[in-house]
Coordinates of C-alpha atoms in Angstrom, one line a residue:
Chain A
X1 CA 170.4 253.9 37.6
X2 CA 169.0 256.9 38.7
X3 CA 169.7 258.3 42.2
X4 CA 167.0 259.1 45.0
X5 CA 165.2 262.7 44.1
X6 CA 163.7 265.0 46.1
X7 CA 161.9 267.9 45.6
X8 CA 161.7 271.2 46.6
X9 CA 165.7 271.5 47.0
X10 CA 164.7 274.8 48.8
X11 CA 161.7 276.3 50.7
X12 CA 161.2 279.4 52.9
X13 CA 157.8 279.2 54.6
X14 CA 156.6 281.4 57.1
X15 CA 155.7 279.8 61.0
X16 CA 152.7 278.5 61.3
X17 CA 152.4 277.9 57.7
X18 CA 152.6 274.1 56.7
X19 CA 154.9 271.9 53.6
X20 CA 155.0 268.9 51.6
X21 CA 158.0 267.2 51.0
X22 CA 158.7 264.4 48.3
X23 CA 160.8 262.1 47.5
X24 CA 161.4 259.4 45.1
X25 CA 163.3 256.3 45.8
X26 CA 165.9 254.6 43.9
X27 CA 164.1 252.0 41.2
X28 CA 162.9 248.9 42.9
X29 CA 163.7 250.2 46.4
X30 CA 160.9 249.6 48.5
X31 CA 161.6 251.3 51.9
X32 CA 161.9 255.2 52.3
X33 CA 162.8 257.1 55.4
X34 CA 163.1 260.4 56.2
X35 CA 165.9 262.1 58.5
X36 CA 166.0 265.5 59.9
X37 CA 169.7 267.4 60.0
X38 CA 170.6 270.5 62.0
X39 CA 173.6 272.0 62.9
X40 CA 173.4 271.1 66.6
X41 CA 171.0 267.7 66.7
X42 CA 172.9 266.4 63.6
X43 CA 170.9 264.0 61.7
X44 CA 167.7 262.8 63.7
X45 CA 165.4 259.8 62.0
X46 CA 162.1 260.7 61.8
X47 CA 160.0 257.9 60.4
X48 CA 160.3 255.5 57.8
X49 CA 158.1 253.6 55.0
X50 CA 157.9 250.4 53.4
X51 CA 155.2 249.0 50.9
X52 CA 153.1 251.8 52.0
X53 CA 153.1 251.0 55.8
X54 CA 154.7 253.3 58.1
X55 CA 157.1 250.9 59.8
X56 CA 159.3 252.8 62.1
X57 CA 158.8 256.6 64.1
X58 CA 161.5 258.7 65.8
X59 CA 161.2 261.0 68.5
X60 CA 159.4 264.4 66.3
X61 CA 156.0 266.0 67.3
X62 CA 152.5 264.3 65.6
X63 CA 153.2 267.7 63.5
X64 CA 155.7 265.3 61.4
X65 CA 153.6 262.8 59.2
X66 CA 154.2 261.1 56.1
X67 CA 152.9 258.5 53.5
X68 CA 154.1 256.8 51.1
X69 CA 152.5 255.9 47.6
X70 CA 152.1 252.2 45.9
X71 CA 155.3 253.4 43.7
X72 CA 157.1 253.7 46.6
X73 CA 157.5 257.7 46.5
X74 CA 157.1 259.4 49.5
X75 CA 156.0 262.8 50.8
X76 CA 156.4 264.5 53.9
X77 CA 154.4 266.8 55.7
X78 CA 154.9 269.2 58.3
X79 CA 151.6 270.9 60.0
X80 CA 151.9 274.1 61.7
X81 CA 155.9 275.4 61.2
X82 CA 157.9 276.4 63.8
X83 CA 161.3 278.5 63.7
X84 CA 163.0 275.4 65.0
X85 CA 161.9 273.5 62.1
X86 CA 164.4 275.3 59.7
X87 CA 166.8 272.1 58.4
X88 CA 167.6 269.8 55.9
X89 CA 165.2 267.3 55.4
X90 CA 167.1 264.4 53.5
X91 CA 165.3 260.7 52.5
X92 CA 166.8 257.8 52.2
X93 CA 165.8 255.0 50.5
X94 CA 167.0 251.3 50.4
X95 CA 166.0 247.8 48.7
X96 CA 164.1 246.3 52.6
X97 CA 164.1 243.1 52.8
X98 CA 167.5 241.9 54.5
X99 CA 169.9 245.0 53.1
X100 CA 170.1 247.5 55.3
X101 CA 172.1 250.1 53.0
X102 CA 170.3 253.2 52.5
X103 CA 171.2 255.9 49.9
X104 CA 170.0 259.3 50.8
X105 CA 168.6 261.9 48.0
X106 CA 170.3 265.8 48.0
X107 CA 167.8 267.0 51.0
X108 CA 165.3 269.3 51.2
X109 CA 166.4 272.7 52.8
X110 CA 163.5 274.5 54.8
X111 CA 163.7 277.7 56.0
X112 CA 161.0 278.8 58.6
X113 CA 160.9 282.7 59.1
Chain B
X1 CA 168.9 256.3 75.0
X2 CA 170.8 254.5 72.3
X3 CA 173.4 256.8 71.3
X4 CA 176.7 257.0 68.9
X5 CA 179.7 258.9 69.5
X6 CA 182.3 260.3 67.8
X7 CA 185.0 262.8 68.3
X8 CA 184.0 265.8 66.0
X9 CA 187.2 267.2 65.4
X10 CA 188.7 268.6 63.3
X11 CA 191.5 265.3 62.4
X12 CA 193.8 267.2 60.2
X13 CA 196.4 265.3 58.2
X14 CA 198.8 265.2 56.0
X15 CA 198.2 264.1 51.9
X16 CA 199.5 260.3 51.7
X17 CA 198.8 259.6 55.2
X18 CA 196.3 257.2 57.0
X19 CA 193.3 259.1 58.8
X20 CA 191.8 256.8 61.3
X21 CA 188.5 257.7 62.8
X22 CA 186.4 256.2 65.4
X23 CA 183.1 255.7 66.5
X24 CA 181.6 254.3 69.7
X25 CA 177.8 252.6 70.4
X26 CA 176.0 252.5 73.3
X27 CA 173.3 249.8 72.0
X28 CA 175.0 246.0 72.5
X29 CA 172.4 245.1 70.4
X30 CA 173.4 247.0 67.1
X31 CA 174.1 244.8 64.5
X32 CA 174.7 246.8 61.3
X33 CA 177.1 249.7 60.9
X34 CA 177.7 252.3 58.0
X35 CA 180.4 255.0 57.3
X36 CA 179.1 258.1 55.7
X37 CA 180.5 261.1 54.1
X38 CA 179.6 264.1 53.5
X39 CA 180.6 267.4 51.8
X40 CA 179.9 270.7 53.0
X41 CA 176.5 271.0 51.8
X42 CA 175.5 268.0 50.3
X43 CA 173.9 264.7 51.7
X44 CA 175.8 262.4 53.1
X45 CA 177.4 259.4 50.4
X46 CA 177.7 255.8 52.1
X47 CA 181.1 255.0 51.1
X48 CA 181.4 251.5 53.8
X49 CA 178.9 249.3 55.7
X50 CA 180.0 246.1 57.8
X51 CA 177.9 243.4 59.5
X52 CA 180.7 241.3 61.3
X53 CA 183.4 241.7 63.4
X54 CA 186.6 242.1 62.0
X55 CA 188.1 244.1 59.1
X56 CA 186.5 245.1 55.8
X57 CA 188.5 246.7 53.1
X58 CA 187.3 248.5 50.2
X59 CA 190.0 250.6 47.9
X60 CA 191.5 252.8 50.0
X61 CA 188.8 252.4 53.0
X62 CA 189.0 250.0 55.7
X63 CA 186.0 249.6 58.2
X64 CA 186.9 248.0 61.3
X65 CA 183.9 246.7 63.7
X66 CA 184.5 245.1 67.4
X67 CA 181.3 244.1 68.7
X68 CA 182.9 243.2 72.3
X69 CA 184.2 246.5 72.5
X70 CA 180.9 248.6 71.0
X71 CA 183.5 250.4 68.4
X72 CA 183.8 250.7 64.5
X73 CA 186.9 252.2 62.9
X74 CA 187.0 253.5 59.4
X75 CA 190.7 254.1 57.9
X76 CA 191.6 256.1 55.0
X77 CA 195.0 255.2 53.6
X78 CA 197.1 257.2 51.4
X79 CA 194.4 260.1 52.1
X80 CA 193.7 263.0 49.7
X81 CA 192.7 266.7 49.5
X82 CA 189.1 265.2 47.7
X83 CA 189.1 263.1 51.2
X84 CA 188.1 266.8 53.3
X85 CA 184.6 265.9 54.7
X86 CA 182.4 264.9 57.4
X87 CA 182.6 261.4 58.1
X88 CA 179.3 259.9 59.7
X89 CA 179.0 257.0 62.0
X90 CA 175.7 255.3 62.0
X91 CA 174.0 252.1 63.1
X92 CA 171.2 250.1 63.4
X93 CA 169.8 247.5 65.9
X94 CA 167.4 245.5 63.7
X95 CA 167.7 242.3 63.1
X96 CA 164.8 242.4 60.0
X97 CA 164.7 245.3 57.5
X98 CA 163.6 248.6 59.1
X99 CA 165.5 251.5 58.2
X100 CA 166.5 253.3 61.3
X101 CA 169.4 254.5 61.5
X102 CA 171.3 256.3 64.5
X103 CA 174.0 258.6 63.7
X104 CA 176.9 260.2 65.6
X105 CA 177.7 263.6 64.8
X106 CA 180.7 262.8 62.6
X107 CA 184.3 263.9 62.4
X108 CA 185.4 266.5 60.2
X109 CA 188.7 265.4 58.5
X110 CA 190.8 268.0 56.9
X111 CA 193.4 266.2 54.6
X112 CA 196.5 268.9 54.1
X113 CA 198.3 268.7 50.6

Protein backbone atom coordinates (compact mmCIF):
# COMPACT_ATOMS: atom_id res chain seq x y z
CA UNK A 1 0.00 0.00 0.00
CA UNK A 2 1.24 3.16 -0.92
CA UNK A 3 2.57 5.61 1.69
CA UNK A 4 1.18 9.28 2.34
CA UNK A 5 2.57 11.81 -0.57
CA UNK A 6 3.20 15.18 -0.61
CA UNK A 7 4.08 17.55 -2.93
CA UNK A 8 6.38 20.08 -3.47
CA UNK A 9 9.20 18.29 -1.38
CA UNK A 10 10.91 21.75 -1.73
CA UNK A 11 9.86 25.43 -2.18
CA UNK A 12 11.67 28.84 -1.84
CA UNK A 13 9.10 31.61 -1.99
CA UNK A 14 9.76 35.03 -1.39
CA UNK A 15 7.78 37.02 1.83
CA UNK A 16 4.76 38.18 1.21
CA UNK A 17 4.32 35.77 -1.56
CA UNK A 18 1.70 32.90 -0.89
CA UNK A 19 1.86 28.56 -1.45
CA UNK A 20 -0.15 25.57 -1.88
CA UNK A 21 0.67 22.49 -0.24
CA UNK A 22 -0.72 18.92 -1.04
CA UNK A 23 -1.01 16.00 0.18
CA UNK A 24 -2.45 12.66 -0.36
CA UNK A 25 -3.44 10.28 2.21
CA UNK A 26 -2.86 6.73 2.60
CA UNK A 27 -5.83 4.65 0.61
CA UNK A 28 -8.98 4.53 2.57
CA UNK A 29 -7.67 6.95 5.19
CA UNK A 30 -10.18 9.41 5.76
CA UNK A 31 -8.66 12.12 8.20
CA UNK A 32 -5.60 14.36 7.12
CA UNK A 33 -3.72 16.80 9.29
CA UNK A 34 -1.15 19.00 8.87
CA UNK A 35 1.89 19.76 11.40
CA UNK A 36 4.38 22.47 11.30
CA UNK A 37 8.22 21.54 12.35
CA UNK A 38 10.96 23.92 13.26
CA UNK A 39 14.10 23.67 14.88
CA UNK A 40 13.10 25.53 18.02
CA UNK A 41 8.94 25.02 18.23
CA UNK A 42 9.43 21.27 17.14
CA UNK A 43 6.45 19.92 15.66
CA UNK A 44 3.26 22.25 16.12
CA UNK A 45 -0.37 20.87 14.84
CA UNK A 46 -1.99 23.06 12.74
CA UNK A 47 -5.37 21.80 11.71
CA UNK A 48 -6.80 18.74 10.72
CA UNK A 49 -9.51 17.21 8.09
CA UNK A 50 -11.89 14.53 7.99
CA UNK A 51 -14.54 13.81 5.25
CA UNK A 52 -14.00 17.22 4.06
CA UNK A 53 -14.82 19.04 7.33
CA UNK A 54 -12.15 20.79 9.09
CA UNK A 55 -12.43 19.12 12.47
CA UNK A 56 -9.67 20.40 14.65
CA UNK A 57 -7.39 24.00 14.55
CA UNK A 58 -4.01 24.66 16.40
CA UNK A 59 -2.72 27.79 17.49
CA UNK A 60 -1.27 29.42 13.65
CA UNK A 61 -2.55 32.82 12.23
CA UNK A 62 -5.99 32.78 9.85
CA UNK A 63 -2.93 33.12 7.27
CA UNK A 64 -2.84 29.05 7.71
CA UNK A 65 -6.03 27.49 5.88
CA UNK A 66 -6.67 24.32 4.29
CA UNK A 67 -9.33 21.99 2.60
CA UNK A 68 -9.63 18.90 1.92
CA UNK A 69 -11.17 17.26 -1.30
CA UNK A 70 -14.06 14.29 -1.43
CA UNK A 71 -10.89 11.82 -2.12
CA UNK A 72 -9.59 12.78 0.93
CA UNK A 73 -6.42 14.77 -0.48
CA UNK A 74 -5.65 17.74 1.07
CA UNK A 75 -3.95 21.07 0.28
CA UNK A 76 -2.60 23.68 2.36
CA UNK A 77 -2.33 27.24 1.95
CA UNK A 78 -0.39 29.77 3.37
CA UNK A 79 -1.46 33.67 2.50
CA UNK A 80 0.99 36.30 2.77
CA UNK A 81 4.64 34.52 3.82
CA UNK A 82 6.60 35.55 6.37
CA UNK A 83 10.46 34.76 7.12
CA UNK A 84 9.25 32.84 10.16
CA UNK A 85 7.26 30.60 8.03
CA UNK A 86 10.42 28.78 6.72
CA UNK A 87 9.76 24.80 7.97
CA UNK A 88 8.82 21.56 7.26
CA UNK A 89 5.39 21.23 6.65
CA UNK A 90 4.57 17.35 7.10
CA UNK A 91 0.78 15.67 6.81
CA UNK A 92 -0.30 13.01 8.44
CA UNK A 93 -2.99 10.96 7.64
CA UNK A 94 -4.85 8.15 9.50
CA UNK A 95 -8.05 5.65 9.06
CA UNK A 96 -10.61 8.28 11.75
CA UNK A 97 -12.98 6.62 13.16
CA UNK A 98 -11.65 5.04 16.55
CA UNK A 99 -7.67 4.59 15.41
CA UNK A 100 -5.79 7.18 16.33
CA UNK A 101 -2.45 6.15 14.52
CA UNK A 102 -1.38 8.63 12.06
CA UNK A 103 1.37 8.07 9.41
CA UNK A 104 2.98 11.23 8.22
CA UNK A 105 4.08 11.78 4.41
CA UNK A 106 8.08 13.04 3.76
CA UNK A 107 7.11 16.93 4.44
CA UNK A 108 7.13 19.81 2.56
CA UNK A 109 10.27 21.98 3.15
CA UNK A 110 9.53 25.82 2.64
CA UNK A 111 11.93 28.33 2.49
CA UNK A 112 10.73 32.05 2.88
CA UNK A 113 13.49 34.57 1.71
CA UNK B 1 -1.34 24.73 28.16
CA UNK B 2 -1.22 21.04 27.58
CA UNK B 3 2.30 20.21 27.16
CA UNK B 4 4.86 17.04 26.75
CA UNK B 5 8.19 16.85 27.88
CA UNK B 6 11.09 15.11 27.22
CA UNK B 7 14.77 15.29 27.96
CA UNK B 8 16.38 16.19 24.55
CA UNK B 9 19.63 14.79 25.06
CA UNK B 10 21.79 13.52 23.60
CA UNK B 11 21.27 9.50 25.39
CA UNK B 12 24.33 7.96 24.06
CA UNK B 13 24.81 4.23 24.44
CA UNK B 14 26.56 1.51 23.83
CA UNK B 15 25.52 -1.27 20.71
CA UNK B 16 23.66 -4.29 22.57
CA UNK B 17 22.47 -2.19 25.31
CA UNK B 18 18.93 -0.99 26.42
CA UNK B 19 18.19 2.75 25.76
CA UNK B 20 15.39 3.86 27.89
CA UNK B 21 13.67 7.18 27.16
CA UNK B 22 11.04 9.08 28.84
CA UNK B 23 8.34 11.28 28.37
CA UNK B 24 6.13 13.29 30.69
CA UNK B 25 2.27 14.86 30.03
CA UNK B 26 0.77 17.56 31.62
CA UNK B 27 -2.94 16.72 30.32
CA UNK B 28 -4.59 13.98 32.89
CA UNK B 29 -6.88 13.63 30.36
CA UNK B 30 -4.66 12.17 27.45
CA UNK B 31 -5.62 8.97 26.59
CA UNK B 32 -3.59 7.78 23.57
CA UNK B 33 0.22 7.87 23.32
CA UNK B 34 2.68 7.25 20.25
CA UNK B 35 6.52 6.90 19.97
CA UNK B 36 7.95 8.38 16.91
CA UNK B 37 11.26 8.30 15.18
CA UNK B 38 12.83 10.16 13.17
CA UNK B 39 16.10 10.44 11.06
CA UNK B 40 17.90 13.39 10.40
CA UNK B 41 15.94 14.81 7.68
CA UNK B 42 13.15 12.70 7.21
CA UNK B 43 9.53 12.60 8.76
CA UNK B 44 9.08 11.08 11.70
CA UNK B 45 8.06 6.89 11.42
CA UNK B 46 5.56 5.64 14.28
CA UNK B 47 7.38 2.70 15.42
CA UNK B 48 4.82 2.16 19.01
CA UNK B 49 1.41 3.44 20.18
CA UNK B 50 -0.27 2.35 23.58
CA UNK B 51 -3.81 3.08 24.91
CA UNK B 52 -3.48 1.35 28.49
CA UNK B 53 -1.55 1.30 31.25
CA UNK B 54 1.01 -1.16 31.52
CA UNK B 55 3.65 -2.51 29.17
CA UNK B 56 3.42 -3.10 25.40
CA UNK B 57 6.15 -4.90 23.59
CA UNK B 58 6.82 -5.03 20.12
CA UNK B 59 10.32 -6.70 18.73
CA UNK B 60 12.84 -4.99 20.26
CA UNK B 61 10.52 -1.93 21.48
CA UNK B 62 8.73 -1.78 24.63
CA UNK B 63 6.26 1.21 25.40
CA UNK B 64 5.61 1.65 28.88
CA UNK B 65 2.47 4.05 29.85
CA UNK B 66 1.49 5.00 33.73
CA UNK B 67 -1.50 7.01 33.63
CA UNK B 68 -1.26 7.79 37.57
CA UNK B 69 2.06 9.07 37.10
CA UNK B 70 1.41 11.22 33.55
CA UNK B 71 4.64 9.17 32.04
CA UNK B 72 5.27 6.87 28.98
CA UNK B 73 8.50 4.98 28.59
CA UNK B 74 9.81 3.60 25.39
CA UNK B 75 12.80 0.91 25.67
CA UNK B 76 15.06 -0.20 23.03
CA UNK B 77 16.82 -3.48 23.86
CA UNK B 78 19.75 -4.86 22.36
CA UNK B 79 20.01 -1.24 20.57
CA UNK B 80 21.85 -0.68 17.28
CA UNK B 81 23.89 1.88 15.22
CA UNK B 82 20.42 1.92 12.69
CA UNK B 83 18.69 2.83 16.22
CA UNK B 84 20.58 6.79 16.06
CA UNK B 85 17.51 9.11 15.76
CA UNK B 86 15.15 11.45 17.30
CA UNK B 87 12.65 9.75 19.25
CA UNK B 88 9.27 11.75 19.55
CA UNK B 89 6.76 11.61 22.32
CA UNK B 90 3.28 12.51 21.40
CA UNK B 91 -0.26 12.37 22.66
CA UNK B 92 -3.65 12.87 22.35
CA UNK B 93 -6.64 13.69 24.63
CA UNK B 94 -9.62 12.64 22.46
CA UNK B 95 -11.70 10.28 23.34
CA UNK B 96 -13.41 10.08 19.47
CA UNK B 97 -11.21 10.34 16.35
CA UNK B 98 -9.69 13.80 15.88
CA UNK B 99 -6.19 13.81 14.91
CA UNK B 100 -4.34 16.10 17.19
CA UNK B 101 -1.55 15.29 18.36
CA UNK B 102 0.87 17.02 20.93
CA UNK B 103 4.47 16.30 20.67
CA UNK B 104 7.47 16.74 23.01
CA UNK B 105 10.60 17.80 21.46
CA UNK B 106 12.16 14.34 21.41
CA UNK B 107 15.42 12.80 22.58
CA UNK B 108 18.18 12.28 20.35
CA UNK B 109 19.71 8.78 20.95
CA UNK B 110 23.10 8.11 19.66
CA UNK B 111 23.66 4.23 19.81
CA UNK B 112 27.83 3.74 19.85
CA UNK B 113 29.11 0.52 18.00
Amino acid sequence: KAGVTQTPRYLIKTRGQQVTLSCSPISGHRSVSWYQQTPGQGLQFLFEYFSETQRNKGNFPGRFSGRQFSNSRSEMNVSTLELGDSALYLCASSLGGQAYEQYFGPGTRLTVT
Amino acid sequence: QKEVEQNSGPLSVPEGAIASLNCTYSDRGSQSFFWYRQYSGKSPELIMFIYSNGDKEDGRFTAQLNKASQYVSLLIRDSQPSDSATYLCAVTNYGGSQGNLIFGKGTKLSVKP
